Amino acid sequence: MEVKNMERKTKLARLAAAWLAVCALCLPLLLGSCGDDEYEKPLTTQTPTALISPATLRAWMDAGLVNGEGFDRVIIVDVNTSANYNTGHIPGARFLDYTRMSQHRLEGPAVSSTEMVTGENMDVIIRELGITKNTTLVFTGSAYWQMSRAYYTFRYWGFPKNRLKVLDGINLTGANTWRALYAPVLPDTDYGTDAPPPAVATAYSVRDNGTLRNDLRISLSEMIDYAEGKVSNALAIDVRGATTSYAGTAGSTGSTFGASDQPVFEGHINGAKAMTNSDVYVTASIFKDPATIAGYFTPLGLDSTKTAYLYCKVGFLGPIVFFALDGILGWPAAFYDGSWTQWGQLSANASMGGTLAANSPWRTDTASRSELIVYNRDWNNDSTYDYAIELLSYDGSKCSGTLATSGAITYSPAGCDSDPALLGAPESLVSSGNQIEGDDMEYMKSGSGGSGGGGGSGGC
């Protein structure tokens, strides 16, 4: 009996040891794939801020993380034009056309350009790039305004900040940039034109992120509320850059859609302060240090306790400052992507090209919503300033006529101008007329999302 008991104890000990060994092997998988917040806990790609140095990216390359197959895989996203990308890029970088980071969408009474990308289009991009729930993205490109728009767009669609990185210096040639430090010693003499390996097959969707960060986006109705003094603890900042834009100089915004078309009026949003987007980086190269960046906002009355409401001309310069605040300083910030291209069109002054009804709740050329209003048509009775005015495009579903989804817009007939459903609505419509975020929240609720793709499943 004692021998049998001893044999049983020995077997149990062996089984326990084997089970512990199996669990030890499975523990990393369990930690990496279980739980709802796994995407927010990178293991080897954690950095103090979203801005990373070329040395950090090089270390990730040397560790095999770039286009790797492991848990903490890294994808370099070159947000650019195809011509620039094909001329040369960081080895392994995947191309993302910057024009895909915005699109025409209906908000308020009319369609506006460079609005937020839809969830459907984001999912196409995610799968083309091979993004899974364990992917860290490093954005680069040839211009900060292209790259930062991508950072902002992915943040809006729920990608956590610690999985989104920006390469300091991007693809530029200044001191301490990637090209200055590493391009000459890589196998390729410059960047190289070799295509990256095929993207990992993935069914990942923005729905899998779980949260739409619509708090990072300012809708038209929300900006109207701010202009009328209904929003506390926020500060609007105009980052169009040119002092003439903020001052309301005729023609200062420049083209909105076509080669010569202008918004109806110039000026700035009530209560907005002005700064130049280039204040936050050094001669279009590397970003300035956090203390210096913060120093540009202090004189404006902004600190870490107040939310910045940023806007620009057509939706690409503002995200540079958004990244500086959100990605580097960690201060609260949100971006009005309609910007002046939308705001400067919403006029009821028919003699100056405005097409809204006089009592439209969307009208922005009023003293309660805009300052230093100057109309671009026949300004000061001087034919030099007789600019062509871009007409509003109304919702094609409510009027006869069609609207293109991208590129040139086919405008609806003038009969839409008097559509009471769009222009004669009560003031209460202003606070609820946020079609873009409403549609995006519906998309997040629809379907079940993807499976997450490579590296995200497993366990014991």
Coordinates of C-alpha atoms in Angstrom, one line a residue:
M1 CA 0.0 0.0 0.0
E2 CA 2.8 2.4 0.9
V3 CA 4.5 1.7 -2.5
K4 CA 1.2 2.4 -4.3
N5 CA 0.8 5.7 -2.4
M6 CA 4.3 6.7 -3.2
E7 CA 3.8 5.9 -6.9
R8 CA 0.5 7.9 -6.9
K9 CA 2.3 10.9 -5.3
T10 CA 5.1 10.7 -7.8
K11 CA 2.6 10.6 -10.7
L12 CA 0.7 13.6 -9.3
A13 CA 3.9 15.5 -8.8
R14 CA 4.9 14.8 -12.4
L15 CA 1.4 15.9 -13.7
A16 CA 1.6 19.1 -11.6
A17 CA 5.0 19.9 -12.9
A18 CA 3.9 19.3 -16.5
W19 CA 0.8 21.5 -16.0
L20 CA 2.9 24.3 -14.6
A21 CA 5.2 24.1 -17.6
V22 CA 2.3 24.3 -20.0
C23 CA 0.8 27.2 -18.1
A24 CA 4.1 29.0 -18.1
L25 CA 4.2 28.7 -21.9
C26 CA 0.6 29.9 -22.2
L27 CA 0.8 32.8 -19.8
P28 CA 2.2 35.3 -22.3
L29 CA -0.6 34.3 -24.7
L30 CA -3.2 34.8 -22.0
L31 CA -1.8 38.1 -21.0
G32 CA -1.6 39.2 -24.6
S33 CA -5.0 38.1 -25.9
C34 CA -7.4 38.1 -23.0
G35 CA -9.4 41.1 -21.8
D36 CA -11.0 44.0 -23.6
D37 CA -8.2 46.4 -23.1
E38 CA -5.4 44.4 -24.6
Y39 CA -4.9 46.8 -27.5
E40 CA -4.0 49.5 -25.1
K41 CA -1.1 47.6 -23.5
P42 CA 1.8 47.4 -25.9
L43 CA 4.8 45.5 -24.4
T44 CA 7.8 46.7 -26.3
T45 CA 6.6 49.8 -28.1
Q46 CA 5.7 51.9 -25.1
T47 CA 7.1 55.4 -25.3
P48 CA 6.7 58.5 -23.1
T49 CA 4.7 60.4 -25.8
A50 CA 3.3 59.7 -29.2
L51 CA 6.4 61.3 -30.8
I52 CA 9.3 58.9 -31.4
S53 CA 12.9 59.5 -32.5
P54 CA 14.5 58.0 -35.5
A55 CA 16.7 56.0 -33.1
T56 CA 13.6 54.4 -31.5
L57 CA 12.2 53.4 -34.9
R58 CA 15.6 52.0 -35.9
A59 CA 15.7 49.9 -32.7
W60 CA 12.3 48.5 -33.5
M61 CA 13.5 47.6 -37.0
D62 CA 16.6 45.9 -35.7
A63 CA 14.3 43.9 -33.3
G64 CA 12.2 42.7 -36.2
L65 CA 9.1 44.5 -35.1
V66 CA 8.5 46.3 -38.4
N67 CA 6.2 44.2 -40.5
G68 CA 6.8 41.4 -38.1
E69 CA 4.6 38.6 -37.0
G70 CA 4.9 38.8 -33.3
F71 CA 2.6 40.3 -30.7
D72 CA 4.0 43.8 -30.8
R73 CA 4.2 44.3 -34.6
V74 CA 4.9 47.7 -36.0
I75 CA 3.7 49.2 -39.3
I76 CA 5.3 52.3 -40.7
V77 CA 2.6 54.3 -42.6
D78 CA 3.9 56.8 -45.1
V79 CA 1.1 59.3 -45.5
N80 CA 2.0 61.0 -48.8
T81 CA 1.4 61.4 -52.5
S82 CA 2.2 58.4 -54.6
A83 CA 4.8 60.3 -56.4
N84 CA 6.7 61.1 -53.2
Y85 CA 6.4 57.6 -51.9
N86 CA 7.6 56.0 -55.2
T87 CA 10.5 58.3 -55.3
G88 CA 11.8 56.9 -52.0
H89 CA 10.6 55.8 -48.6
I90 CA 11.8 54.3 -45.4
P91 CA 12.4 50.6 -45.9
G92 CA 9.2 48.6 -45.1
A93 CA 6.9 51.7 -45.0
R94 CA 3.4 51.2 -46.4
F95 CA 1.8 53.9 -48.5
L96 CA -1.4 55.7 -47.5
D97 CA -2.6 58.4 -49.9
Y98 CA -3.2 61.5 -47.7
T99 CA -6.4 62.4 -49.7
R100 CA -8.0 59.3 -48.2
M101 CA -7.9 60.9 -44.8
S102 CA -10.8 63.2 -45.5
Q103 CA -13.9 63.3 -47.7
H104 CA -17.0 65.3 -48.6
R105 CA -19.8 64.7 -46.1
L106 CA -23.1 66.4 -45.1
E107 CA -23.1 68.4 -41.9
G108 CA -25.6 71.0 -40.9
P109 CA -27.4 72.4 -44.0
A110 CA -24.8 71.4 -46.7
V111 CA -22.0 69.2 -47.8
S112 CA -18.5 70.3 -46.8
S113 CA -15.1 69.1 -47.9
T114 CA -12.3 67.5 -45.9
E115 CA -14.6 66.2 -43.3
M116 CA -14.0 63.0 -41.2
V117 CA -13.6 59.7 -43.0
T118 CA -16.5 57.3 -42.7
G119 CA -16.1 54.0 -40.8
E120 CA -16.6 52.0 -44.0
N121 CA -13.6 53.8 -45.6
M122 CA -11.5 53.4 -42.4
D123 CA -12.0 49.7 -42.4
V124 CA -10.9 49.4 -46.0
I125 CA -7.7 51.3 -45.1
I126 CA -7.1 49.1 -42.0
R127 CA -7.3 45.9 -44.0
E128 CA -5.1 47.3 -46.8
L129 CA -2.4 48.2 -44.3
G130 CA -2.7 44.9 -42.4
I131 CA -3.6 46.4 -39.1
T132 CA -4.5 44.1 -36.2
K133 CA -5.4 44.8 -32.6
N134 CA -1.8 44.4 -31.6
T135 CA -0.3 46.7 -34.2
T136 CA 1.6 49.9 -33.4
L137 CA 1.4 52.5 -36.2
V138 CA 4.3 54.9 -36.9
F139 CA 3.2 57.8 -39.1
T140 CA 5.6 59.5 -41.4
G141 CA 5.4 61.4 -44.7
S142 CA 6.8 64.4 -46.6
A143 CA 4.7 67.0 -44.8
Y144 CA 3.5 67.4 -41.2
W145 CA 0.0 68.4 -42.4
Q146 CA -0.5 65.1 -44.2
M147 CA 0.9 62.9 -41.5
S148 CA -0.9 64.7 -38.6
R149 CA -4.3 64.4 -40.3
A150 CA -3.8 60.6 -40.3
Y151 CA -2.9 60.7 -36.6
Y152 CA -6.0 62.7 -35.8
T153 CA -8.3 60.5 -37.9
F154 CA -7.1 57.3 -36.3
R155 CA -7.5 58.9 -32.8
Y156 CA -11.1 59.8 -33.7
W157 CA -11.9 56.3 -34.7
G158 CA -10.8 54.9 -31.3
F159 CA -7.2 53.8 -31.8
P160 CA -5.5 54.3 -28.4
K161 CA -2.8 57.0 -28.3
N162 CA -0.1 54.5 -27.1
R163 CA -0.5 52.5 -30.3
L164 CA -0.1 55.6 -32.6
K165 CA 3.3 57.1 -33.1
V166 CA 4.7 60.0 -35.2
L167 CA 8.3 59.8 -36.4
D168 CA 10.0 63.1 -35.4
G169 CA 11.4 64.7 -38.5
I170 CA 9.3 62.4 -40.8
N171 CA 10.9 62.0 -44.3
L172 CA 12.5 65.4 -44.2
T173 CA 16.2 66.1 -44.6
G174 CA 17.0 68.4 -41.7
A175 CA 19.3 67.7 -38.8
N176 CA 18.5 64.7 -36.6
T177 CA 15.9 63.3 -39.0
W178 CA 15.8 59.7 -40.3
R179 CA 17.4 60.6 -43.5
A180 CA 20.2 62.5 -41.8
L181 CA 21.0 59.7 -39.4
Y182 CA 20.2 56.4 -41.1
A183 CA 19.5 56.5 -44.8
P184 CA 23.2 56.5 -45.8
V185 CA 24.0 53.3 -43.8
L186 CA 21.0 51.2 -44.8
P187 CA 21.3 48.8 -47.7
D188 CA 19.5 51.3 -49.9
T189 CA 21.5 54.5 -50.6
D190 CA 18.5 56.7 -49.9
Y191 CA 15.1 55.4 -48.9
G192 CA 14.7 52.8 -51.6
T193 CA 11.7 52.1 -53.7
D194 CA 11.2 48.4 -52.9
A195 CA 7.7 47.5 -52.0
P196 CA 7.0 46.3 -48.4
P197 CA 6.1 42.7 -47.8
P198 CA 2.4 41.7 -48.4
A199 CA 0.1 43.0 -45.7
V200 CA -1.1 40.6 -43.0
A201 CA -4.6 39.4 -43.7
T202 CA -6.9 40.9 -41.1
A203 CA -10.6 41.4 -40.5
Y204 CA -10.0 44.2 -37.9
S205 CA -12.5 47.0 -37.9
V206 CA -12.8 50.3 -36.1
R207 CA -15.7 48.7 -34.3
D208 CA -13.2 46.5 -32.5
N209 CA -11.8 49.6 -30.9
G210 CA -15.0 49.8 -28.9
T211 CA -15.1 53.6 -28.7
L212 CA -15.6 56.5 -31.1
R213 CA -13.6 59.4 -29.8
N214 CA -16.1 62.1 -31.0
D215 CA -14.9 64.2 -28.1
L216 CA -11.8 64.9 -30.2
R217 CA -14.0 66.4 -33.0
I218 CA -15.9 69.7 -33.0
S219 CA -19.0 69.6 -35.1
L220 CA -20.5 72.7 -36.8
S221 CA -23.2 72.9 -34.2
E222 CA -20.7 72.7 -31.3
M223 CA -18.5 75.4 -32.8
I224 CA -21.6 77.6 -33.2
D225 CA -22.3 77.0 -29.5
Y226 CA -18.7 78.0 -28.7
A227 CA -19.0 81.2 -30.7
E228 CA -22.1 82.2 -28.9
G229 CA -20.5 81.8 -25.5
K230 CA -22.3 78.6 -24.6
V231 CA -19.2 76.4 -24.0
S232 CA -17.1 76.8 -20.9
N233 CA -13.5 75.9 -20.2
A234 CA -12.5 75.9 -23.9
L235 CA -10.5 78.2 -26.2
A236 CA -10.8 78.3 -29.9
I237 CA -7.4 78.7 -31.7
D238 CA -7.2 79.8 -35.3
V239 CA -4.1 78.1 -36.9
R240 CA -4.5 79.2 -40.5
G241 CA -1.1 80.8 -40.0
A242 CA -1.5 84.0 -42.0
T243 CA -2.2 87.1 -40.0
T244 CA -4.4 88.3 -42.9
S245 CA -6.7 85.4 -42.4
Y246 CA -7.4 86.1 -38.8
A247 CA -7.7 89.8 -39.5
G248 CA -10.4 89.2 -42.2
T249 CA -8.5 90.4 -45.2
A250 CA -10.4 89.8 -48.4
G251 CA -9.1 86.8 -50.3
S252 CA -6.9 85.7 -47.5
T253 CA -8.4 82.2 -47.2
G254 CA -7.7 81.5 -50.9
S255 CA -9.1 78.7 -52.9
T256 CA -11.6 76.4 -51.1
F257 CA -12.5 73.9 -53.9
G258 CA -11.6 75.2 -57.3
A259 CA -8.6 77.1 -58.5
S260 CA -10.1 80.5 -57.7
D261 CA -13.2 80.0 -55.7
Q262 CA -13.4 81.7 -52.3
P263 CA -15.6 81.4 -49.2
V264 CA -18.3 84.0 -48.9
F265 CA -16.6 85.9 -46.2
E266 CA -13.4 86.3 -44.2
G267 CA -12.8 86.9 -40.5
H268 CA -12.5 84.6 -37.5
I269 CA -14.7 82.8 -35.1
N270 CA -15.9 84.7 -32.1
G271 CA -13.5 84.3 -29.1
A272 CA -10.8 82.6 -31.1
K273 CA -7.1 83.4 -30.6
A274 CA -4.5 83.0 -33.4
M275 CA -1.2 81.2 -33.7
T276 CA 0.9 79.7 -36.5
N277 CA 1.0 75.9 -36.8
S278 CA 4.7 76.1 -37.6
D279 CA 5.4 77.4 -34.1
V280 CA 5.5 73.8 -32.8
Y281 CA 8.3 72.5 -35.0
V282 CA 11.7 73.6 -36.1
T283 CA 11.9 74.8 -39.8
A284 CA 9.5 72.0 -41.0
S285 CA 11.8 69.4 -39.5
I286 CA 11.7 68.1 -35.9
F287 CA 9.2 69.1 -33.2
K288 CA 10.3 71.5 -30.5
D289 CA 10.6 70.4 -26.9
P290 CA 7.4 70.2 -24.8
A291 CA 8.3 73.2 -22.7
T292 CA 8.8 75.4 -25.7
I293 CA 5.6 74.2 -27.3
A294 CA 3.6 74.8 -24.1
G295 CA 5.1 78.3 -24.1
Y296 CA 3.3 79.2 -27.3
F297 CA -0.1 78.5 -25.7
T298 CA 0.3 80.2 -22.4
P299 CA 0.0 83.8 -23.8
L300 CA -3.2 82.7 -25.6
G301 CA -4.8 81.7 -22.3
L302 CA -4.5 77.9 -22.8
D303 CA -3.2 75.4 -20.3
S304 CA -3.7 71.7 -19.5
T305 CA -7.0 72.5 -17.7
K306 CA -8.7 73.9 -20.8
T307 CA -9.7 72.2 -24.1
A308 CA -8.3 73.7 -27.3
Y309 CA -10.9 74.0 -30.1
L310 CA -8.6 74.1 -33.2
Y311 CA -9.6 75.1 -36.7
C312 CA -7.7 76.1 -39.9
K313 CA -8.5 76.6 -43.6
V314 CA -9.5 73.3 -45.0
G315 CA -8.7 70.8 -42.3
F316 CA -5.0 69.9 -42.6
L317 CA -3.0 72.5 -40.7
G318 CA -5.1 72.2 -37.5
P319 CA -4.1 68.6 -36.9
I320 CA -0.4 69.6 -36.6
V321 CA -1.3 71.6 -33.5
F322 CA -3.7 68.9 -32.4
F323 CA -0.8 66.4 -32.4
A324 CA 1.4 68.8 -30.5
L325 CA -1.3 69.1 -27.8
D326 CA -2.6 65.6 -27.7
G327 CA 0.4 63.5 -28.7
I328 CA 3.3 65.5 -27.1
L329 CA 1.9 67.6 -24.2
G330 CA -1.1 65.4 -23.4
W331 CA -3.4 68.4 -23.1
P332 CA -7.1 68.2 -24.0
A333 CA -7.7 69.2 -27.6
A334 CA -10.4 68.8 -30.3
F335 CA -10.5 69.8 -34.0
Y336 CA -13.2 71.5 -36.0
D337 CA -12.5 69.7 -39.3
G338 CA -15.1 71.8 -41.2
S339 CA -12.8 74.8 -40.5
W340 CA -13.1 78.0 -42.4
T341 CA -14.0 76.3 -45.7
Q342 CA -17.3 75.4 -44.0
W343 CA -17.7 78.4 -41.6
G344 CA -17.0 81.1 -44.2
Q345 CA -19.6 79.7 -46.6
L346 CA -22.6 79.8 -44.2
S347 CA -23.8 83.3 -45.2
A348 CA -27.3 84.7 -45.8
N349 CA -26.0 87.8 -47.5
A350 CA -27.4 87.1 -51.0
S351 CA -25.7 90.1 -52.6
M352 CA -22.3 88.8 -51.5
G353 CA -22.9 85.2 -52.6
G354 CA -24.6 83.8 -49.5
T355 CA -27.3 81.2 -50.1
L356 CA -28.8 80.5 -46.7
A357 CA -32.1 81.9 -45.6
A358 CA -32.0 85.1 -43.5
N359 CA -33.3 83.2 -40.5
S360 CA -31.2 80.1 -41.0
P361 CA -29.9 78.7 -37.7
W362 CA -26.7 77.8 -39.5
R363 CA -25.8 81.3 -40.6
T364 CA -22.3 82.3 -39.3
D365 CA -21.9 85.8 -40.8
T366 CA -23.4 87.5 -37.7
A367 CA -21.9 89.5 -35.0
S368 CA -22.8 86.8 -32.4
R369 CA -20.7 84.2 -34.2
S370 CA -17.9 85.8 -36.2
E371 CA -15.6 88.8 -35.9
L372 CA -14.0 91.1 -38.5
I373 CA -16.5 89.9 -41.2
V374 CA -15.3 91.0 -44.7
Y375 CA -17.1 89.7 -47.8
N376 CA -15.0 88.5 -50.7
R377 CA -17.4 89.6 -53.5
D378 CA -16.8 93.1 -54.8
W379 CA -15.1 94.0 -51.5
N380 CA -15.0 97.8 -51.0
N381 CA -16.4 98.3 -54.5
D382 CA -13.0 97.3 -55.9
S383 CA -13.1 94.9 -58.8
T384 CA -9.7 93.5 -57.8
Y385 CA -11.5 91.7 -55.0
D386 CA -14.5 90.5 -57.1
Y387 CA -13.7 86.9 -56.3
A388 CA -15.7 83.9 -57.6
I389 CA -17.7 82.6 -54.6
E390 CA -18.0 78.9 -53.9
L391 CA -21.7 77.9 -53.7
L392 CA -23.0 75.7 -51.0
S393 CA -24.0 72.1 -52.0
Y394 CA -27.1 70.9 -50.4
D395 CA -28.3 67.4 -49.4
G396 CA -29.1 65.6 -52.6
S397 CA -31.5 63.3 -50.8
K398 CA -33.8 66.2 -50.0
C399 CA -33.5 68.0 -53.4
S400 CA -33.4 66.9 -57.0
G401 CA -29.9 66.8 -58.4
T402 CA -26.9 64.8 -57.4
L403 CA -23.8 65.1 -55.2
A404 CA -20.5 63.4 -56.0
T405 CA -18.9 61.5 -53.1
S406 CA -15.4 62.7 -54.0
G407 CA -13.7 65.0 -56.3
A408 CA -15.7 67.7 -58.1
I409 CA -19.2 68.3 -56.7
T410 CA -22.3 68.5 -58.9
Y411 CA -24.4 71.1 -57.1
S412 CA -28.1 70.8 -56.5
P413 CA -30.4 73.3 -58.1
A414 CA -31.3 76.6 -56.6
G415 CA -34.6 75.3 -55.4
C416 CA -32.8 73.6 -52.5
D417 CA -32.0 77.0 -51.0
S418 CA -35.6 77.4 -49.7
D419 CA -36.0 73.9 -48.4
P420 CA -37.4 74.4 -44.9
A421 CA -36.1 71.0 -43.7
L422 CA -32.6 72.4 -44.2
L423 CA -32.7 76.1 -43.8
G424 CA -35.8 77.2 -42.0
A425 CA -35.4 74.8 -39.1
P426 CA -35.8 76.1 -35.5
E427 CA -32.8 77.1 -33.4
S428 CA -33.0 73.7 -31.6
L429 CA -31.7 72.0 -34.7
V430 CA -28.3 73.7 -34.2
S431 CA -27.7 71.6 -31.1
S432 CA -28.8 68.3 -32.7
G433 CA -27.7 68.7 -36.3
N434 CA -24.5 66.7 -36.0
Q435 CA -25.0 64.2 -38.8
I436 CA -21.4 63.1 -39.2
E437 CA -20.9 61.9 -35.6
G438 CA -24.4 60.5 -35.5
D439 CA -23.7 58.4 -38.6
D440 CA -20.3 57.3 -37.2
M441 CA -21.7 56.2 -33.9
E442 CA -24.3 54.2 -35.8
Y443 CA -21.5 52.5 -37.7
M444 CA -19.7 51.6 -34.5
K445 CA -22.9 49.9 -33.2
S446 CA -23.6 48.0 -36.4
G447 CA -22.1 44.6 -37.1
S448 CA -19.8 42.7 -34.8
G449 CA -16.4 44.0 -36.0
G450 CA -13.6 41.8 -37.1
S451 CA -11.7 39.0 -35.5
G452 CA -8.7 41.2 -34.8
G453 CA -6.3 39.4 -37.2
G454 CA -2.9 38.0 -36.6
G455 CA -1.3 37.8 -33.2
G456 CA -4.5 38.6 -31.4
S457 CA -6.0 35.2 -30.6
G458 CA -4.8 32.2 -28.6
G459 CA -4.7 31.2 -25.0
C460 CA -5.0 27.9 -23.0

